[in-house]
């Protein structure tokens, strides 16, 4: 059987890229019977009965990861788009996004927009946060309005990767997409203004080749929750905490009230920032308060 990647899903059809062309395919009925569904990003095996006819997806290969909103698989990295003003930079929201991406084993890239709107004193305060997140191992990209070099700066980040955008409304996701994919405005048009909805509200998910990589043409995520994260897993989604957690006295330490907790000790010394630990406490409480699933 031939193998390819689903690049687009629309109206019950899956468009599989075989390295040269897109083949329009349907999924086997057995997927529905098993409660499975092919996703954009899936590597699949498919057959075509006769030249020029639709193909049939026969098998979905094992996934590296699977996201729910948008429904997409095998994503390498998520570009977290956060404005520094209008709306203002928010560390707890950023940490929420970071944690969920980490839980899906999607590598986060932090992209800060509207840097040109900052006053000098605001820039100094933001710089301390930038240094914090860079020390945790995250790439922090600072961008400005009408920046001519933006695509050039994003090229090495996107090259060879499958990426998806995430961020609140109004932070610049659409602007970033339109910068990377110049004909996107022609594709989306202005249909949504009269409906009072975002331009991408009714769009399908599609992986588009850009900067020698693949970028999901989708508005990405507007909010994240912790439905798929257990309290024992949360600490591993904070890389600054995970680095020291192995020195905790007790295996499975939740870093709350346990004695000789290396994470709490690192918070006391400033090795782990206090605001990060407070966010951890809030998130783990949210997980523990979650209604059990049956």
PDB file of C-alpha atoms in Angstrom:
ATOM      1  CA  UNK A   1       0.000   0.000   0.000  1.00  0.00           C
ATOM      2  CA  UNK A   2       1.061   3.570  -0.658  1.00  0.00           C
ATOM      3  CA  UNK A   3       1.841   5.866   2.265  1.00  0.00           C
ATOM      4  CA  UNK A   4       1.369   9.594   2.714  1.00  0.00           C
ATOM      5  CA  UNK A   5       0.347  12.340   5.117  1.00  0.00           C
ATOM      6  CA  UNK A   6      -3.111  13.847   5.498  1.00  0.00           C
ATOM      7  CA  UNK A   7      -2.646  17.547   4.752  1.00  0.00           C
ATOM      8  CA  UNK A   8      -6.314  18.606   4.708  1.00  0.00           C
ATOM      9  CA  UNK A   9      -9.705  17.323   5.880  1.00  0.00           C
ATOM     10  CA  UNK A  10     -12.891  18.756   4.407  1.00  0.00           C
ATOM     11  CA  UNK A  11     -16.502  17.542   4.041  1.00  0.00           C
ATOM     12  CA  UNK A  12     -15.704  13.919   4.791  1.00  0.00           C
ATOM     13  CA  UNK A  13     -12.697  13.770   2.460  1.00  0.00           C
ATOM     14  CA  UNK A  14      -9.046  13.473   3.436  1.00  0.00           C
ATOM     15  CA  UNK A  15      -6.386  14.866   1.139  1.00  0.00           C
ATOM     16  CA  UNK A  16      -3.264  12.739   1.382  1.00  0.00           C
ATOM     17  CA  UNK A  17       0.096  14.066   0.160  1.00  0.00           C
ATOM     18  CA  UNK A  18       2.276  11.308  -1.291  1.00  0.00           C
ATOM     19  CA  UNK A  19       5.375  13.462  -1.827  1.00  0.00           C
ATOM     20  CA  UNK A  20       4.247  14.689  -5.238  1.00  0.00           C
ATOM     21  CA  UNK A  21       0.499  15.284  -5.241  1.00  0.00           C
ATOM     22  CA  UNK A  22      -2.658  15.340  -3.108  1.00  0.00           C
ATOM     23  CA  UNK A  23      -4.901  12.284  -3.389  1.00  0.00           C
ATOM     24  CA  UNK A  24      -8.533  12.684  -2.350  1.00  0.00           C
ATOM     25  CA  UNK A  25      -9.436   9.818  -0.021  1.00  0.00           C
ATOM     26  CA  UNK A  26     -12.246   8.482   2.109  1.00  0.00           C
ATOM     27  CA  UNK A  27     -11.711   6.636   5.383  1.00  0.00           C
ATOM     28  CA  UNK A  28     -12.683   2.977   5.790  1.00  0.00           C
ATOM     29  CA  UNK A  29     -15.953   2.328   7.590  1.00  0.00           C
ATOM     30  CA  UNK A  30     -14.034   0.267  10.146  1.00  0.00           C
ATOM     31  CA  UNK A  31     -12.592   3.493  11.594  1.00  0.00           C
ATOM     32  CA  UNK A  32     -16.082   4.659  12.549  1.00  0.00           C
ATOM     33  CA  UNK A  33     -16.875   1.268  14.060  1.00  0.00           C
ATOM     34  CA  UNK A  34     -13.772   1.523  16.238  1.00  0.00           C
ATOM     35  CA  UNK A  35     -14.495   5.121  17.199  1.00  0.00           C
ATOM     36  CA  UNK A  36     -11.348   6.242  15.351  1.00  0.00           C
ATOM     37  CA  UNK A  37     -10.999   9.140  12.970  1.00  0.00           C
ATOM     38  CA  UNK A  38      -8.151  10.078  10.642  1.00  0.00           C
ATOM     39  CA  UNK A  39      -6.699  13.491  11.501  1.00  0.00           C
ATOM     40  CA  UNK A  40      -4.810  16.110   9.561  1.00  0.00           C
ATOM     41  CA  UNK A  41      -1.144  15.333  10.168  1.00  0.00           C
ATOM     42  CA  UNK A  42      -1.667  11.570  10.288  1.00  0.00           C
ATOM     43  CA  UNK A  43       0.693   9.311   8.363  1.00  0.00           C
ATOM     44  CA  UNK A  44      -1.574   6.792   6.641  1.00  0.00           C
ATOM     45  CA  UNK A  45      -1.545   3.850   4.286  1.00  0.00           C
ATOM     46  CA  UNK A  46      -4.052   4.097   1.449  1.00  0.00           C
ATOM     47  CA  UNK A  47      -5.096   2.351  -1.738  1.00  0.00           C
ATOM     48  CA  UNK A  48      -6.389   3.617  -5.091  1.00  0.00           C
ATOM     49  CA  UNK A  49      -8.371   1.132  -7.167  1.00  0.00           C
ATOM     50  CA  UNK A  50      -7.953   2.829 -10.549  1.00  0.00           C
ATOM     51  CA  UNK A  51      -5.929   5.803 -11.725  1.00  0.00           C
ATOM     52  CA  UNK A  52      -7.808   9.051 -11.160  1.00  0.00           C
ATOM     53  CA  UNK A  53     -10.324   7.599  -8.701  1.00  0.00           C
ATOM     54  CA  UNK A  54     -10.622   8.436  -5.003  1.00  0.00           C
ATOM     55  CA  UNK A  55      -8.381   6.584  -2.623  1.00  0.00           C
ATOM     56  CA  UNK A  56      -9.286   4.756   0.582  1.00  0.00           C
ATOM     57  CA  UNK A  57      -7.364   5.181   3.822  1.00  0.00           C
ATOM     58  CA  UNK A  58      -6.669   1.674   5.098  1.00  0.00           C
ATOM     59  CA  UNK A  59      -4.464   2.254   8.133  1.00  0.00           C
ATOM     60  CA  UNK A  60      -3.484   5.108  10.461  1.00  0.00           C
ATOM     61  CA  UNK A  61       0.113   4.831  11.615  1.00  0.00           C
ATOM     62  CA  UNK A  62       1.029   5.372  15.257  1.00  0.00           C
ATOM     63  CA  UNK A  63       0.788   9.021  16.293  1.00  0.00           C
ATOM     64  CA  UNK A  64       3.442  11.073  18.022  1.00  0.00           C
ATOM     65  CA  UNK A  65       0.635  13.116  19.622  1.00  0.00           C
ATOM     66  CA  UNK A  66      -2.978  14.106  19.040  1.00  0.00           C
ATOM     67  CA  UNK A  67      -4.610  17.454  19.734  1.00  0.00           C
ATOM     68  CA  UNK A  68      -8.340  18.035  20.156  1.00  0.00           C
ATOM     69  CA  UNK A  69      -8.763  21.720  19.260  1.00  0.00           C
ATOM     70  CA  UNK A  70      -7.795  21.920  16.468  1.00  0.00           C
ATOM     71  CA  UNK A  71      -8.138  18.210  15.582  1.00  0.00           C
ATOM     72  CA  UNK A  72      -4.633  17.519  14.331  1.00  0.00           C
ATOM     73  CA  UNK A  73      -1.893  14.931  14.898  1.00  0.00           C
ATOM     74  CA  UNK A  74       1.888  14.655  14.862  1.00  0.00           C
ATOM     75  CA  UNK A  75       2.613  18.292  15.709  1.00  0.00           C
ATOM     76  CA  UNK A  76       6.216  19.089  16.613  1.00  0.00           C
ATOM     77  CA  UNK A  77       5.789  22.547  18.062  1.00  0.00           C
ATOM     78  CA  UNK A  78       3.229  25.118  19.104  1.00  0.00           C
ATOM     79  CA  UNK A  79       3.919  28.796  18.534  1.00  0.00           C
ATOM     80  CA  UNK A  80       2.340  30.580  21.493  1.00  0.00           C
ATOM     81  CA  UNK A  81       1.428  34.055  20.304  1.00  0.00           C
ATOM     82  CA  UNK A  82       1.135  36.521  23.196  1.00  0.00           C
ATOM     83  CA  UNK A  83       0.844  40.275  22.893  1.00  0.00           C
ATOM     84  CA  UNK A  84       2.726  42.398  25.417  1.00  0.00           C
ATOM     85  CA  UNK A  85      -0.036  45.050  25.334  1.00  0.00           C
ATOM     86  CA  UNK A  86      -3.667  45.187  24.190  1.00  0.00           C
ATOM     87  CA  UNK A  87      -4.160  42.611  25.717  1.00  0.00           C
ATOM     88  CA  UNK A  88      -1.364  42.827  28.263  1.00  0.00           C
ATOM     89  CA  UNK A  89       1.186  40.058  28.809  1.00  0.00           C
ATOM     90  CA  UNK A  90      -0.175  37.489  31.254  1.00  0.00           C
ATOM     91  CA  UNK A  91       2.178  34.933  32.842  1.00  0.00           C
ATOM     92  CA  UNK A  92      -0.536  32.688  34.286  1.00  0.00           C
ATOM     93  CA  UNK A  93      -2.205  32.334  30.896  1.00  0.00           C
ATOM     94  CA  UNK A  94       1.173  31.705  29.263  1.00  0.00           C
ATOM     95  CA  UNK A  95       1.989  29.036  31.857  1.00  0.00           C
ATOM     96  CA  UNK A  96      -1.382  27.397  31.250  1.00  0.00           C
ATOM     97  CA  UNK A  97      -0.627  27.171  27.525  1.00  0.00           C
ATOM     98  CA  UNK A  98       2.916  25.941  28.173  1.00  0.00           C
ATOM     99  CA  UNK A  99       1.744  23.201  30.535  1.00  0.00           C
ATOM    100  CA  UNK A 100      -0.850  21.830  28.117  1.00  0.00           C
ATOM    101  CA  UNK A 101       1.579  21.793  25.187  1.00  0.00           C
ATOM    102  CA  UNK A 102       4.186  20.061  27.368  1.00  0.00           C
ATOM    103  CA  UNK A 103       1.583  17.462  28.350  1.00  0.00           C
ATOM    104  CA  UNK A 104       1.008  16.659  24.664  1.00  0.00           C
ATOM    105  CA  UNK A 105       4.776  16.529  24.034  1.00  0.00           C
ATOM    106  CA  UNK A 106       4.526  19.517  21.716  1.00  0.00           C
ATOM    107  CA  UNK A 107       7.539  21.827  21.955  1.00  0.00           C
ATOM    108  CA  UNK A 108       6.468  25.402  22.770  1.00  0.00           C
ATOM    109  CA  UNK A 109       7.876  28.518  21.081  1.00  0.00           C
ATOM    110  CA  UNK A 110       6.907  31.811  22.747  1.00  0.00           C
ATOM    111  CA  UNK A 111       6.212  34.618  20.254  1.00  0.00           C
ATOM    112  CA  UNK A 112       5.666  38.066  21.779  1.00  0.00           C
ATOM    113  CA  UNK A 113       3.867  40.600  19.582  1.00  0.00           C
ATOM    114  CA  UNK A 114       3.360  44.401  19.729  1.00  0.00           C
ATOM    115  CA  UNK A 115       6.759  45.019  21.332  1.00  0.00           C
ATOM    116  CA  UNK A 116       6.694  48.501  19.750  1.00  0.00           C
ATOM    117  CA  UNK A 117       3.832  49.522  22.092  1.00  0.00           C
ATOM    118  CA  UNK A 118       5.924  49.238  25.273  1.00  0.00           C
ATOM    119  CA  UNK A 119       7.208  52.155  27.320  1.00  0.00           C
ATOM    120  CA  UNK A 120      10.799  51.892  28.592  1.00  0.00           C
ATOM    121  CA  UNK A 121       9.816  50.874  32.137  1.00  0.00           C
ATOM    122  CA  UNK A 122       7.410  48.253  30.768  1.00  0.00           C
ATOM    123  CA  UNK A 123      10.137  46.865  28.548  1.00  0.00           C
ATOM    124  CA  UNK A 124      12.439  46.450  31.547  1.00  0.00           C
ATOM    125  CA  UNK A 125       9.794  44.545  33.504  1.00  0.00           C
ATOM    126  CA  UNK A 126       9.030  42.310  30.530  1.00  0.00           C
ATOM    127  CA  UNK A 127      12.720  41.604  29.984  1.00  0.00           C
ATOM    128  CA  UNK A 128      12.951  39.933  33.395  1.00  0.00           C
ATOM    129  CA  UNK A 129      10.168  37.549  32.387  1.00  0.00           C
ATOM    130  CA  UNK A 130      11.822  36.893  29.025  1.00  0.00           C
ATOM    131  CA  UNK A 131      15.035  35.947  30.806  1.00  0.00           C
ATOM    132  CA  UNK A 132      13.114  33.657  33.158  1.00  0.00           C
ATOM    133  CA  UNK A 133      11.494  31.701  30.315  1.00  0.00           C
ATOM    134  CA  UNK A 134      14.705  31.539  28.305  1.00  0.00           C
ATOM    135  CA  UNK A 135      16.464  30.088  31.356  1.00  0.00           C
ATOM    136  CA  UNK A 136      13.836  27.319  31.368  1.00  0.00           C
ATOM    137  CA  UNK A 137      14.894  26.435  27.817  1.00  0.00           C
ATOM    138  CA  UNK A 138      12.140  28.167  25.857  1.00  0.00           C
ATOM    139  CA  UNK A 139      12.767  30.201  22.709  1.00  0.00           C
ATOM    140  CA  UNK A 140      11.245  33.667  23.137  1.00  0.00           C
ATOM    141  CA  UNK A 141      10.737  35.563  19.884  1.00  0.00           C
ATOM    142  CA  UNK A 142      10.072  39.311  20.161  1.00  0.00           C
ATOM    143  CA  UNK A 143       8.198  40.824  17.211  1.00  0.00           C
ATOM    144  CA  UNK A 144       7.167  44.302  16.104  1.00  0.00           C
ATOM    145  CA  UNK A 145       4.471  45.754  13.883  1.00  0.00           C
ATOM    146  CA  UNK A 146       5.292  45.661  10.147  1.00  0.00           C
ATOM    147  CA  UNK A 147       8.587  43.877  10.827  1.00  0.00           C
ATOM    148  CA  UNK A 148      10.180  43.176   7.449  1.00  0.00           C
ATOM    149  CA  UNK A 149      12.580  40.509   8.754  1.00  0.00           C
ATOM    150  CA  UNK A 150       9.933  38.447  10.557  1.00  0.00           C
ATOM    151  CA  UNK A 151       9.692  35.651   7.980  1.00  0.00           C
ATOM    152  CA  UNK A 152      13.485  35.454   7.802  1.00  0.00           C
ATOM    153  CA  UNK A 153      13.654  35.121  11.603  1.00  0.00           C
ATOM    154  CA  UNK A 154      10.960  32.439  11.651  1.00  0.00           C
ATOM    155  CA  UNK A 155      12.544  30.392   8.845  1.00  0.00           C
ATOM    156  CA  UNK A 156      14.979  28.393  11.036  1.00  0.00           C
ATOM    157  CA  UNK A 157      12.275  27.860  13.678  1.00  0.00           C
ATOM    158  CA  UNK A 158       9.703  26.464  11.231  1.00  0.00           C
ATOM    159  CA  UNK A 159      12.084  24.541   8.951  1.00  0.00           C
ATOM    160  CA  UNK A 160      11.472  20.800   8.995  1.00  0.00           C
ATOM    161  CA  UNK A 161       8.754  21.050  11.675  1.00  0.00           C
ATOM    162  CA  UNK A 162       4.983  20.744  11.836  1.00  0.00           C
ATOM    163  CA  UNK A 163       3.717  23.765  13.759  1.00  0.00           C
ATOM    164  CA  UNK A 164       0.428  25.114  15.079  1.00  0.00           C
ATOM    165  CA  UNK A 165      -0.397  28.562  16.442  1.00  0.00           C
ATOM    166  CA  UNK A 166      -2.021  29.177  19.812  1.00  0.00           C
ATOM    167  CA  UNK A 167      -3.072  32.323  21.635  1.00  0.00           C
ATOM    168  CA  UNK A 168      -5.891  34.571  22.764  1.00  0.00           C
ATOM    169  CA  UNK A 169      -8.019  36.598  20.391  1.00  0.00           C
ATOM    170  CA  UNK A 170      -6.458  39.912  19.443  1.00  0.00           C
ATOM    171  CA  UNK A 171      -2.843  38.963  20.061  1.00  0.00           C
ATOM    172  CA  UNK A 172      -1.841  38.829  16.395  1.00  0.00           C
ATOM    173  CA  UNK A 173      -2.290  35.196  15.296  1.00  0.00           C
ATOM    174  CA  UNK A 174      -4.062  36.178  12.078  1.00  0.00           C
ATOM    175  CA  UNK A 175      -1.442  38.822  11.308  1.00  0.00           C
ATOM    176  CA  UNK A 176       1.292  36.254  11.796  1.00  0.00           C
ATOM    177  CA  UNK A 177      -0.493  33.741   9.564  1.00  0.00           C
ATOM    178  CA  UNK A 178      -1.006  36.351   6.858  1.00  0.00           C
ATOM    179  CA  UNK A 179       2.667  37.332   7.051  1.00  0.00           C
ATOM    180  CA  UNK A 180       3.792  33.727   6.631  1.00  0.00           C
ATOM    181  CA  UNK A 181       1.115  32.812   4.068  1.00  0.00           C
ATOM    182  CA  UNK A 182       0.584  36.004   1.997  1.00  0.00           C
ATOM    183  CA  UNK A 183      -2.379  34.672  -0.005  1.00  0.00           C
ATOM    184  CA  UNK A 184      -4.324  33.747   3.136  1.00  0.00           C
ATOM    185  CA  UNK A 185      -6.370  36.972   2.968  1.00  0.00           C
ATOM    186  CA  UNK A 186      -7.494  35.989  -0.507  1.00  0.00           C
ATOM    187  CA  UNK A 187      -8.600  32.612   0.819  1.00  0.00           C
ATOM    188  CA  UNK A 188     -10.430  33.865   3.920  1.00  0.00           C
ATOM    189  CA  UNK A 189     -11.941  37.021   2.439  1.00  0.00           C
ATOM    190  CA  UNK A 190     -14.147  39.222   4.605  1.00  0.00           C
ATOM    191  CA  UNK A 191     -17.127  36.893   5.011  1.00  0.00           C
ATOM    192  CA  UNK A 192     -17.064  37.084   8.785  1.00  0.00           C
ATOM    193  CA  UNK A 193     -17.374  40.794   9.414  1.00  0.00           C
ATOM    194  CA  UNK A 194     -21.113  40.802   8.695  1.00  0.00           C
ATOM    195  CA  UNK A 195     -21.570  37.699  10.838  1.00  0.00           C
ATOM    196  CA  UNK A 196     -19.646  39.149  13.759  1.00  0.00           C
ATOM    197  CA  UNK A 197     -17.274  36.182  13.877  1.00  0.00           C
ATOM    198  CA  UNK A 198     -13.549  35.712  13.467  1.00  0.00           C
ATOM    199  CA  UNK A 199     -12.311  35.138   9.935  1.00  0.00           C
ATOM    200  CA  UNK A 200     -11.299  31.558  10.668  1.00  0.00           C
ATOM    201  CA  UNK A 201     -14.443  30.477  12.532  1.00  0.00           C
ATOM    202  CA  UNK A 202     -15.727  28.073   9.871  1.00  0.00           C
ATOM    203  CA  UNK A 203     -12.451  27.135   8.205  1.00  0.00           C
ATOM    204  CA  UNK A 204     -11.154  23.597   7.907  1.00  0.00           C
ATOM    205  CA  UNK A 205      -7.819  22.441   9.285  1.00  0.00           C
ATOM    206  CA  UNK A 206      -5.023  22.312   6.742  1.00  0.00           C
ATOM    207  CA  UNK A 207      -1.252  21.898   6.865  1.00  0.00           C
ATOM    208  CA  UNK A 208       0.428  24.318   4.468  1.00  0.00           C
ATOM    209  CA  UNK A 209       4.065  24.259   3.386  1.00  0.00           C
ATOM    210  CA  UNK A 210       5.808  27.394   4.615  1.00  0.00           C
ATOM    211  CA  UNK A 211       9.454  28.179   5.437  1.00  0.00           C
ATOM    212  CA  UNK A 212      10.419  24.585   4.528  1.00  0.00           C
ATOM    213  CA  UNK A 213       8.070  23.247   7.187  1.00  0.00           C
ATOM    214  CA  UNK A 214       4.346  22.735   7.717  1.00  0.00           C
ATOM    215  CA  UNK A 215       2.071  25.235   9.440  1.00  0.00           C
ATOM    216  CA  UNK A 216      -1.535  24.560  10.397  1.00  0.00           C
ATOM    217  CA  UNK A 217      -3.798  27.093   8.698  1.00  0.00           C
ATOM    218  CA  UNK A 218      -6.127  27.371  11.668  1.00  0.00           C
ATOM    219  CA  UNK A 219      -6.765  29.908  14.407  1.00  0.00           C
ATOM    220  CA  UNK A 220      -5.278  27.373  16.809  1.00  0.00           C
ATOM    221  CA  UNK A 221      -6.365  27.433  20.424  1.00  0.00           C
ATOM    222  CA  UNK A 222      -8.111  30.227  22.299  1.00  0.00           C
ATOM    223  CA  UNK A 223      -8.048  28.542  25.706  1.00  0.00           C
ATOM    224  CA  UNK A 224      -6.565  25.475  27.330  1.00  0.00           C
ATOM    225  CA  UNK A 225      -7.834  23.264  30.109  1.00  0.00           C
ATOM    226  CA  UNK A 226      -6.302  20.413  32.078  1.00  0.00           C
ATOM    227  CA  UNK A 227      -8.835  17.686  31.297  1.00  0.00           C
ATOM    228  CA  UNK A 228      -6.154  15.249  30.146  1.00  0.00           C
ATOM    229  CA  UNK A 229      -3.566  15.945  32.871  1.00  0.00           C
ATOM    230  CA  UNK A 230      -3.426  14.066  36.171  1.00  0.00           C
ATOM    231  CA  UNK A 231      -2.050  15.723  39.312  1.00  0.00           C
ATOM    232  CA  UNK A 232       0.938  13.345  39.360  1.00  0.00           C
ATOM    233  CA  UNK A 233       1.875  14.467  35.826  1.00  0.00           C
ATOM    234  CA  UNK A 234       1.674  18.223  36.303  1.00  0.00           C
ATOM    235  CA  UNK A 235       5.148  18.763  37.749  1.00  0.00           C
ATOM    236  CA  UNK A 236       6.777  17.202  34.681  1.00  0.00           C
ATOM    237  CA  UNK A 237       5.083  19.900  32.567  1.00  0.00           C
ATOM    238  CA  UNK A 238       7.068  22.608  34.401  1.00  0.00           C
ATOM    239  CA  UNK A 239      10.644  22.114  33.131  1.00  0.00           C
ATOM    240  CA  UNK A 240      12.118  24.336  35.857  1.00  0.00           C
ATOM    241  CA  UNK A 241      10.464  22.128  38.482  1.00  0.00           C
ATOM    242  CA  UNK A 242      11.141  18.841  36.710  1.00  0.00           C
ATOM    243  CA  UNK A 243      14.891  19.591  36.775  1.00  0.00           C
ATOM    244  CA  UNK A 244      15.029  19.534  40.579  1.00  0.00           C
ATOM    245  CA  UNK A 245      12.087  17.219  41.404  1.00  0.00           C
ATOM    246  CA  UNK A 246      14.249  14.091  41.291  1.00  0.00           C
ATOM    247  CA  UNK A 247      15.953  15.372  44.464  1.00  0.00           C
ATOM    248  CA  UNK A 248      12.688  15.320  46.435  1.00  0.00           C
ATOM    249  CA  UNK A 249      12.780  12.867  49.354  1.00  0.00           C
ATOM    250  CA  UNK A 250       9.592  11.071  48.360  1.00  0.00           C
ATOM    251  CA  UNK A 251       8.876   9.499  45.003  1.00  0.00           C
ATOM    252  CA  UNK A 252       5.663  10.944  43.559  1.00  0.00           C
ATOM    253  CA  UNK A 253       6.079  14.155  45.540  1.00  0.00           C
ATOM    254  CA  UNK A 254       3.383  16.674  44.573  1.00  0.00           C
ATOM    255  CA  UNK A 255       5.471  19.583  45.907  1.00  0.00           C
ATOM    256  CA  UNK A 256       2.718  20.784  48.217  1.00  0.00           C
ATOM    257  CA  UNK A 257       3.038  19.745  51.884  1.00  0.00           C
ATOM    258  CA  UNK A 258       5.586  16.939  51.627  1.00  0.00           C
ATOM    259  CA  UNK A 259       8.751  17.273  53.773  1.00  0.00           C
ATOM    260  CA  UNK A 260      12.172  17.720  52.166  1.00  0.00           C
ATOM    261  CA  UNK A 261      10.698  18.772  48.824  1.00  0.00           C
ATOM    262  CA  UNK A 262      13.448  19.931  46.475  1.00  0.00           C
ATOM    263  CA  UNK A 263      11.008  22.030  44.449  1.00  0.00           C
ATOM    264  CA  UNK A 264       9.842  24.058  47.447  1.00  0.00           C
ATOM    265  CA  UNK A 265      13.482  24.490  48.496  1.00  0.00           C
ATOM    266  CA  UNK A 266      14.290  25.824  45.018  1.00  0.00           C
ATOM    267  CA  UNK A 267      11.410  28.296  45.314  1.00  0.00           C
ATOM    268  CA  UNK A 268      12.860  29.516  48.629  1.00  0.00           C
ATOM    269  CA  UNK A 269      16.276  30.148  47.051  1.00  0.00           C
ATOM    270  CA  UNK A 270      14.793  31.784  43.933  1.00  0.00           C
ATOM    271  CA  UNK A 271      16.021  29.048  41.588  1.00  0.00           C
ATOM    272  CA  UNK A 272      12.358  28.539  40.716  1.00  0.00           C
ATOM    273  CA  UNK A 273      10.421  31.781  40.401  1.00  0.00           C
ATOM    274  CA  UNK A 274       7.723  32.304  43.010  1.00  0.00           C
ATOM    275  CA  UNK A 275       5.056  33.164  40.407  1.00  0.00           C
ATOM    276  CA  UNK A 276       5.705  29.883  38.623  1.00  0.00           C
ATOM    277  CA  UNK A 277       5.173  27.898  41.818  1.00  0.00           C
ATOM    278  CA  UNK A 278       1.979  29.829  42.594  1.00  0.00           C
ATOM    279  CA  UNK A 279       0.693  28.956  39.133  1.00  0.00           C
ATOM    280  CA  UNK A 280       1.564  25.308  39.776  1.00  0.00           C
ATOM    281  CA  UNK A 281      -0.406  25.392  43.031  1.00  0.00           C
ATOM    282  CA  UNK A 282      -3.411  26.912  41.249  1.00  0.00           C
ATOM    283  CA  UNK A 283      -3.277  24.411  38.391  1.00  0.00           C
ATOM    284  CA  UNK A 284      -2.946  21.348  40.619  1.00  0.00           C
ATOM    285  CA  UNK A 285      -5.884  22.539  42.716  1.00  0.00           C
ATOM    286  CA  UNK A 286      -7.914  22.902  39.528  1.00  0.00           C
ATOM    287  CA  UNK A 287      -7.016  19.333  38.578  1.00  0.00           C
ATOM    288  CA  UNK A 288      -7.881  17.987  42.030  1.00  0.00           C
ATOM    289  CA  UNK A 289     -11.220  19.830  41.981  1.00  0.00           C
ATOM    290  CA  UNK A 290     -12.097  18.347  38.618  1.00  0.00           C
ATOM    291  CA  UNK A 291     -15.117  16.079  38.594  1.00  0.00           C
ATOM    292  CA  UNK A 292     -14.145  12.418  38.146  1.00  0.00           C
ATOM    293  CA  UNK A 293     -14.706  10.873  34.731  1.00  0.00           C
ATOM    294  CA  UNK A 294     -16.656   7.633  34.463  1.00  0.00           C
TER     295      UNK A 294
END
